[in-house]
Amino acid sequence: MIGDERTNESLLYTKQRFNESVKFLPVAFVSCNIFGLYYIYMVHHCMPRYQTGYAPLTTLVELIVFNTVTALLVMCYLWCILVHPGTIPDKDEDPSWDYTQQEQPAELAVPGSANPQEWKRSGDRRQCKWCAKYKPDRCHHCRVCRMCILKMDHHCPWIYNCV
């Protein structure tokens, strides 16, 4: 049942993301460059060499290597676009992520000890003001994705996803 909820949340996230077509212009630009360069190299360099019979073994190796590298590039690019960056689970999925007021542990209050950012200076746990969820270290709210992303650095427009 929890797996079904995650699947539904994932589908909802995907539908929300793909509704804003203007934000896919950088992705379309990169995709057009990849396919354009692929076309130019294959049609104007490899195929004429292969058809004329000039160094057939070298040309065949070039074709195999180039197509393999291009396939890996396209696969990784699609993976970056389509894989969800990771968000804070809802309290229904995992109750340990529910935001509740807790006291700061005593070992964290000692001066000079490693003080993670999960706690405010007042001793309260950090909370996202837009999602109203508990915010662990390195978690930030993405304005474009409209959710808190775990281990977020920035939102990259070239892959239309958080990195």
XYZ file of N, CA and C in Angstrom:
489
model
N 0.821 -1.197 0.000
C 0.000 0.000 0.000
C 0.863 1.257 0.000
N 1.965 1.221 0.773
C 2.848 2.380 0.791
C 3.493 2.555 -0.578
N 3.828 1.442 -1.238
C 4.399 1.521 -2.577
C 3.453 2.174 -3.553
N 2.134 1.886 -3.409
C 1.143 2.511 -4.281
C 1.084 4.012 -4.063
N 1.204 4.443 -2.794
C 1.174 5.880 -2.486
C 2.382 6.569 -3.086
N 3.549 5.900 -3.006
C 4.749 6.501 -3.586
C 4.621 6.604 -5.089
N 4.041 5.582 -5.708
C 3.842 5.621 -7.148
C 2.897 6.752 -7.523
N 1.816 6.917 -6.763
C 0.874 8.003 -7.037
C 1.532 9.361 -6.861
N 2.353 9.511 -5.791
C 3.046 10.784 -5.563
C 4.031 11.046 -6.690
N 4.717 10.007 -7.138
C 5.666 10.150 -8.229
C 4.957 10.568 -9.518
N 3.803 9.964 -9.798
C 3.043 10.333 -10.997
C 2.525 11.760 -10.913
N 2.063 12.168 -9.721
C 1.596 13.537 -9.530
C 2.726 14.527 -9.755
N 3.916 14.211 -9.192
C 5.084 15.072 -9.380
C 5.435 15.177 -10.869
N 5.394 14.048 -11.578
C 5.720 14.041 -13.000
C 4.719 14.866 -13.791
N 3.430 14.726 -13.486
C 2.411 15.499 -14.193
C 2.581 16.991 -13.940
N 2.900 17.357 -12.691
C 3.077 18.773 -12.373
C 4.290 19.335 -13.104
N 5.372 18.567 -13.162
C 6.586 19.040 -13.817
C 6.392 19.250 -15.296
N 5.730 18.322 -15.964
C 5.644 18.361 -17.409
C 4.525 19.265 -17.918
N 3.806 19.951 -17.031
C 2.768 20.889 -17.451
C 3.352 22.219 -17.915
N 4.535 22.560 -17.478
C 5.138 23.850 -17.798
C 6.104 23.681 -18.969
N 5.588 23.762 -20.164
C 6.384 23.460 -21.354
C 7.477 24.497 -21.638
N 7.288 25.732 -21.223
C 8.279 26.778 -21.491
C 9.595 26.468 -20.773
N 9.504 25.836 -19.614
C 10.714 25.538 -18.852
C 11.520 24.398 -19.462
N 10.989 23.764 -20.498
C 11.723 22.705 -21.182
C 12.526 23.219 -22.371
N 12.555 24.521 -22.591
C 13.333 25.065 -23.699
C 14.828 24.754 -23.580
N 15.461 24.899 -22.395
C 16.879 24.510 -22.306
C 17.098 23.021 -22.590
N 16.176 22.173 -22.138
C 16.287 20.736 -22.404
C 16.153 20.484 -23.909
N 15.220 21.171 -24.552
C 15.049 21.027 -26.002
C 16.291 21.525 -26.748
N 16.901 22.604 -26.258
C 18.120 23.141 -26.874
C 19.253 22.125 -26.810
N 19.474 21.548 -25.637
C 20.545 20.556 -25.477
C 20.252 19.318 -26.323
N 18.998 18.870 -26.316
C 18.631 17.691 -27.111
C 18.845 17.935 -28.606
N 18.459 19.099 -29.075
C 18.669 19.429 -30.493
C 20.147 19.477 -30.840
N 20.965 20.007 -29.946
C 22.414 20.022 -30.179
C 22.982 18.609 -30.255
N 22.560 17.742 -29.346
C 23.052 16.363 -29.346
C 22.675 15.674 -30.651
N 21.404 15.746 -31.023
C 20.960 15.066 -32.227
C 21.481 15.726 -33.505
N 21.637 17.035 -33.493
C 22.214 17.726 -34.646
C 23.659 17.333 -34.887
N 24.448 17.322 -33.825
C 25.846 16.920 -33.965
C 25.969 15.448 -34.357
N 25.082 14.622 -33.831
C 25.069 13.207 -34.206
C 24.791 13.067 -35.709
N 23.797 13.784 -36.185
C 23.438 13.730 -37.604
C 24.596 14.203 -38.482
N 25.202 15.317 -38.131
C 26.303 15.866 -38.932
C 27.468 14.881 -38.989
N 27.844 14.329 -37.859
C 28.988 13.411 -37.826
C 28.684 12.138 -38.613
N 27.471 11.593 -38.431
C 27.142 10.336 -39.105
C 26.976 10.533 -40.616
N 26.215 11.543 -41.019
C 25.890 11.715 -42.446
C 27.058 12.304 -43.244
N 27.789 13.223 -42.649
C 28.816 13.930 -43.422
C 30.231 13.415 -43.192
N 30.416 12.513 -42.230
C 31.760 11.995 -42.003
C 31.807 10.466 -42.095
N 31.047 9.809 -41.264
C 31.150 8.348 -41.180
C 30.561 7.630 -42.386
N 29.358 7.996 -42.789
C 28.699 7.287 -43.889
C 29.445 7.443 -45.222
N 29.943 8.636 -45.593
C 30.725 8.717 -46.829
C 31.987 7.853 -46.787
N 32.645 7.817 -45.649
C 33.847 6.974 -45.523
C 33.486 5.509 -45.653
N 32.384 5.120 -45.044
C 31.962 3.719 -45.071
C 31.521 3.309 -46.483
N 30.825 4.192 -47.188
C 30.319 3.876 -48.527
C 31.431 3.825 -49.574
N 32.443 4.670 -49.422
C 33.547 4.658 -50.390
C 34.542 3.548 -50.107
N 34.476 2.950 -48.940
C 35.383 1.852 -48.613
C 36.738 2.320 -48.120
N 36.858 3.590 -47.741
C 38.122 4.125 -47.245
C 38.361 3.615 -45.827
N 39.403 2.851 -45.628
C 39.789 2.268 -44.337
C 38.573 1.657 -43.638
N 38.045 0.552 -44.162
C 36.791 0.008 -43.642
C 36.853 -0.422 -42.173
N 37.977 -0.979 -41.755
C 38.079 -1.415 -40.356
C 38.089 -0.215 -39.409
N 38.841 0.820 -39.749
C 38.898 2.028 -38.930
C 37.526 2.715 -38.884
N 36.869 2.765 -40.014
C 35.550 3.391 -40.074
C 34.539 2.612 -39.247
N 34.603 1.295 -39.306
C 33.691 0.465 -38.525
C 33.927 0.656 -37.027
N 35.183 0.724 -36.626
C 35.499 0.963 -35.208
C 34.985 2.338 -34.775
N 35.179 3.354 -35.631
C 34.667 4.691 -35.330
C 33.153 4.676 -35.165
N 32.457 3.983 -36.059
C 30.999 3.895 -35.982
C 30.547 3.235 -34.682
N 31.185 2.144 -34.320
C 30.801 1.426 -33.101
C 31.067 2.280 -31.864
N 32.248 2.866 -31.786
C 32.605 3.670 -30.613
C 31.706 4.908 -30.521
N 31.518 5.609 -31.635
C 30.715 6.829 -31.614
C 29.261 6.549 -31.244
N 28.679 5.505 -31.817
C 27.288 5.174 -31.494
C 27.138 4.709 -30.054
N 28.112 3.983 -29.535
C 28.064 3.550 -28.136
C 28.137 4.750 -27.190
N 29.082 5.643 -27.443
C 29.229 6.822 -26.580
C 27.996 7.719 -26.675
N 27.444 7.883 -27.867
C 26.245 8.704 -28.033
C 25.050 8.084 -27.321
N 24.906 6.771 -27.411
C 23.808 6.092 -26.711
C 23.938 6.255 -25.200
N 25.155 6.151 -24.684
C 25.372 6.344 -23.241
C 25.080 7.791 -22.834
N 25.482 8.748 -23.667
C 25.210 10.157 -23.389
C 23.711 10.422 -23.313
N 22.957 9.933 -24.295
C 21.513 10.154 -24.330
C 20.843 9.457 -23.150
N 21.282 8.244 -22.828
C 20.704 7.506 -21.706
C 20.944 8.243 -20.382
N 22.165 8.718 -20.158
C 22.464 9.440 -18.919
C 21.717 10.773 -18.847
N 21.601 11.462 -19.964
C 20.871 12.727 -19.991
C 19.396 12.507 -19.658
N 18.793 11.490 -20.258
C 17.402 11.172 -19.942
C 17.237 10.764 -18.484
N 18.204 10.038 -17.977
C 18.157 9.615 -16.576
C 18.187 10.838 -15.670
N 19.035 11.815 -15.976
C 19.104 13.041 -15.167
C 17.780 13.803 -15.199
N 17.109 13.794 -16.328
C 15.854 14.520 -16.456
C 14.719 13.807 -15.730
N 14.658 12.493 -15.846
C 13.491 11.747 -15.391
C 13.549 11.239 -13.955
N 14.737 11.085 -13.370
C 14.842 10.537 -12.008
C 14.507 11.622 -10.995
N 13.646 11.299 -10.065
C 13.236 12.225 -9.013
C 14.422 12.500 -8.092
N 14.678 13.757 -7.728
C 15.863 14.077 -6.924
C 15.766 13.643 -5.468
N 14.585 13.330 -4.968
C 14.433 12.902 -3.577
C 13.845 14.011 -2.733
N 12.789 13.698 -2.034
C 12.106 14.686 -1.221
C 11.881 14.136 0.175
N 11.444 14.983 1.067
C 11.145 14.554 2.427
C 9.852 13.747 2.396
N 9.864 12.539 2.966
C 8.631 11.734 2.960
C 7.527 12.389 3.778
N 6.277 12.102 3.393
C 5.137 12.571 4.166
C 5.045 11.782 5.462
N 4.342 12.347 6.435
C 4.220 11.668 7.723
C 3.416 10.375 7.597
N 2.592 10.240 6.552
C 1.851 8.996 6.335
C 2.784 7.868 5.916
N 3.817 8.200 5.136
C 4.765 7.195 4.671
C 5.720 6.766 5.779
N 6.274 7.731 6.495
C 7.253 7.445 7.539
C 7.057 8.445 8.670
N 6.472 8.018 9.795
C 6.177 8.949 10.891
C 7.410 9.600 11.516
N 8.595 9.022 11.325
C 9.790 9.616 11.924
C 10.156 10.949 11.275
N 9.619 11.248 10.100
C 9.896 12.505 9.418
C 8.889 13.591 9.783
N 7.913 13.294 10.599
C 6.908 14.273 10.994
C 7.558 15.340 11.858
N 7.195 16.587 11.617
C 7.764 17.695 12.386
C 7.043 17.823 13.717
N 7.802 17.636 14.778
C 7.288 17.835 16.128
C 8.330 18.600 16.921
N 7.887 19.393 17.861
C 8.815 20.126 18.708
C 9.564 19.144 19.607
N 10.882 19.185 19.579
C 11.705 18.323 20.424
C 12.802 19.164 21.037
N 13.289 18.689 22.162
C 14.410 19.361 22.809
C 15.709 18.964 22.130
N 16.652 19.908 22.085
C 17.954 19.616 21.509
C 18.710 18.694 22.451
N 19.348 17.629 21.921
C 20.115 16.742 22.781
C 21.231 17.489 23.506
N 21.548 17.042 24.701
C 22.533 17.735 25.537
C 23.909 17.750 24.900
N 24.291 16.676 24.205
C 25.636 16.637 23.623
C 25.806 17.661 22.504
N 24.707 18.103 21.907
C 24.804 19.113 20.864
C 24.892 20.518 21.432
N 24.497 20.699 22.655
C 24.512 22.016 23.272
C 25.876 22.379 23.834
N 26.802 21.427 23.904
C 28.132 21.686 24.453
C 28.921 22.545 23.475
N 29.487 23.672 23.959
C 30.268 24.524 23.059
C 31.491 23.770 22.535
N 31.806 23.970 21.282
C 32.968 23.328 20.682
C 32.654 21.984 20.055
N 31.469 21.435 20.311
C 31.123 20.160 19.687
C 30.553 20.411 18.300
N 30.527 19.366 17.497
C 29.963 19.494 16.152
C 28.465 19.753 16.280
N 28.006 20.880 15.771
C 26.605 21.254 15.898
C 25.944 21.211 14.521
N 25.218 20.129 14.229
C 24.573 20.072 12.912
C 23.512 21.150 12.774
N 23.162 21.462 11.548
C 22.204 22.525 11.291
C 20.765 22.068 11.432
N 20.536 20.811 11.850
C 19.169 20.350 12.019
C 18.487 21.083 13.171
N 19.268 21.750 13.974
C 18.719 22.464 15.128
C 18.971 23.954 14.958
N 17.972 24.749 15.274
C 18.141 26.204 15.258
C 18.938 26.608 16.490
N 19.331 27.856 16.543
C 20.057 28.345 17.719
C 19.187 28.286 18.972
N 17.888 28.368 18.775
C 16.975 28.319 19.917
C 16.790 26.900 20.448
N 17.285 25.892 19.706
C 17.137 24.508 20.143
C 16.024 23.771 19.427
N 15.220 24.479 18.634
C 14.137 23.841 17.891
C 14.692 23.195 16.619
N 13.968 22.218 16.123
C 14.350 21.606 14.847
C 13.951 22.545 13.712
N 14.737 22.531 12.640
C 14.426 23.381 11.490
C 13.187 22.873 10.775
N 12.445 23.809 10.185
C 11.205 23.480 9.501
C 11.107 24.333 8.247
N 10.607 23.734 7.176
C 10.393 24.482 5.932
C 9.151 25.344 6.093
N 9.271 26.638 5.771
C 8.121 27.525 5.950
C 7.089 27.380 4.845
N 7.446 26.728 3.715
C 6.472 26.522 2.648
C 5.810 25.142 2.739
N 6.593 24.114 3.054
C 6.052 22.737 3.127
C 5.578 22.377 4.525
N 6.042 23.101 5.523
C 5.761 22.798 6.935
C 6.228 21.395 7.281
N 7.397 21.013 6.747
C 7.997 19.717 7.046
C 9.334 19.945 7.736
N 9.773 18.933 8.460
C 11.083 18.940 9.093
C 12.163 19.031 8.026
N 13.191 19.878 8.240
C 14.266 20.063 7.266
C 15.572 19.515 7.814
N 16.045 18.388 7.305
C 17.365 17.900 7.713
C 18.473 18.727 7.053
N 19.725 18.404 7.379
C 20.863 19.110 6.791
C 20.838 19.003 5.278
N 21.271 20.061 4.604
C 21.384 20.165 3.154
C 20.059 20.041 2.423
N 18.969 20.156 3.133
C 17.652 20.112 2.501
C 17.217 21.551 2.246
N 16.722 21.805 1.030
C 16.271 23.143 0.669
C 14.970 23.047 -0.105
N 14.182 24.097 -0.027
C 12.936 24.152 -0.779
C 13.238 24.701 -2.164
N 12.847 23.968 -3.194
C 13.054 24.398 -4.574
C 11.799 25.128 -5.042
N 11.971 26.366 -5.485
C 10.830 27.155 -5.953
C 10.267 26.614 -7.257
N 11.120 26.033 -8.082
C 10.661 25.534 -9.378
C 9.907 24.217 -9.202
N 10.475 23.299 -8.432
C 9.829 21.995 -8.205
C 8.708 22.075 -7.171
N 8.688 23.146 -6.404
C 7.690 23.387 -5.355
C 7.669 22.299 -4.284
N 8.873 21.878 -3.840
C 8.969 20.900 -2.759
C 10.361 20.960 -2.156
N 10.497 20.404 -0.961
C 11.803 20.322 -0.323
C 12.568 19.155 -0.928
N 13.821 19.414 -1.295
C 14.661 18.407 -1.931
C 15.799 18.068 -0.977
N 15.982 16.772 -0.719
C 17.089 16.325 0.119
C 18.401 16.496 -0.640
N 19.420 16.978 0.032
C 20.757 17.158 -0.538
C 20.731 17.986 -1.817
N 20.023 19.083 -1.778
C 19.903 19.953 -2.952
C 21.052 20.947 -3.010
N 21.614 21.117 -4.194
C 22.604 22.155 -4.429
C 21.957 23.301 -5.199
N 21.326 22.983 -6.331
C 20.641 24.002 -7.118
C 19.663 23.329 -8.077
N 18.780 24.113 -8.631
C 17.882 23.616 -9.670
C 18.538 23.924 -11.011
N 18.780 22.898 -11.786
C 19.470 23.058 -13.066
C 18.452 23.149 -14.203
N 18.399 24.269 -14.909
C 17.430 24.394 -16.000
C 17.783 23.514 -17.200
N 19.032 23.100 -17.347
C 19.443 22.313 -18.504
C 18.928 20.876 -18.428
N 18.626 20.412 -17.222
C 18.030 19.079 -17.072
C 16.654 19.182 -16.434
N 16.213 20.388 -16.128
C 14.921 20.658 -15.487
C 14.707 19.737 -14.286
N 15.720 19.728 -13.417
C 15.670 18.917 -12.212
C 16.630 19.515 -11.195
N 16.482 19.107 -9.952
C 17.383 19.574 -8.904
C 18.625 18.696 -8.856
N 19.741 19.329 -8.580
C 21.026 18.627 -8.495
C 21.498 18.690 -7.066
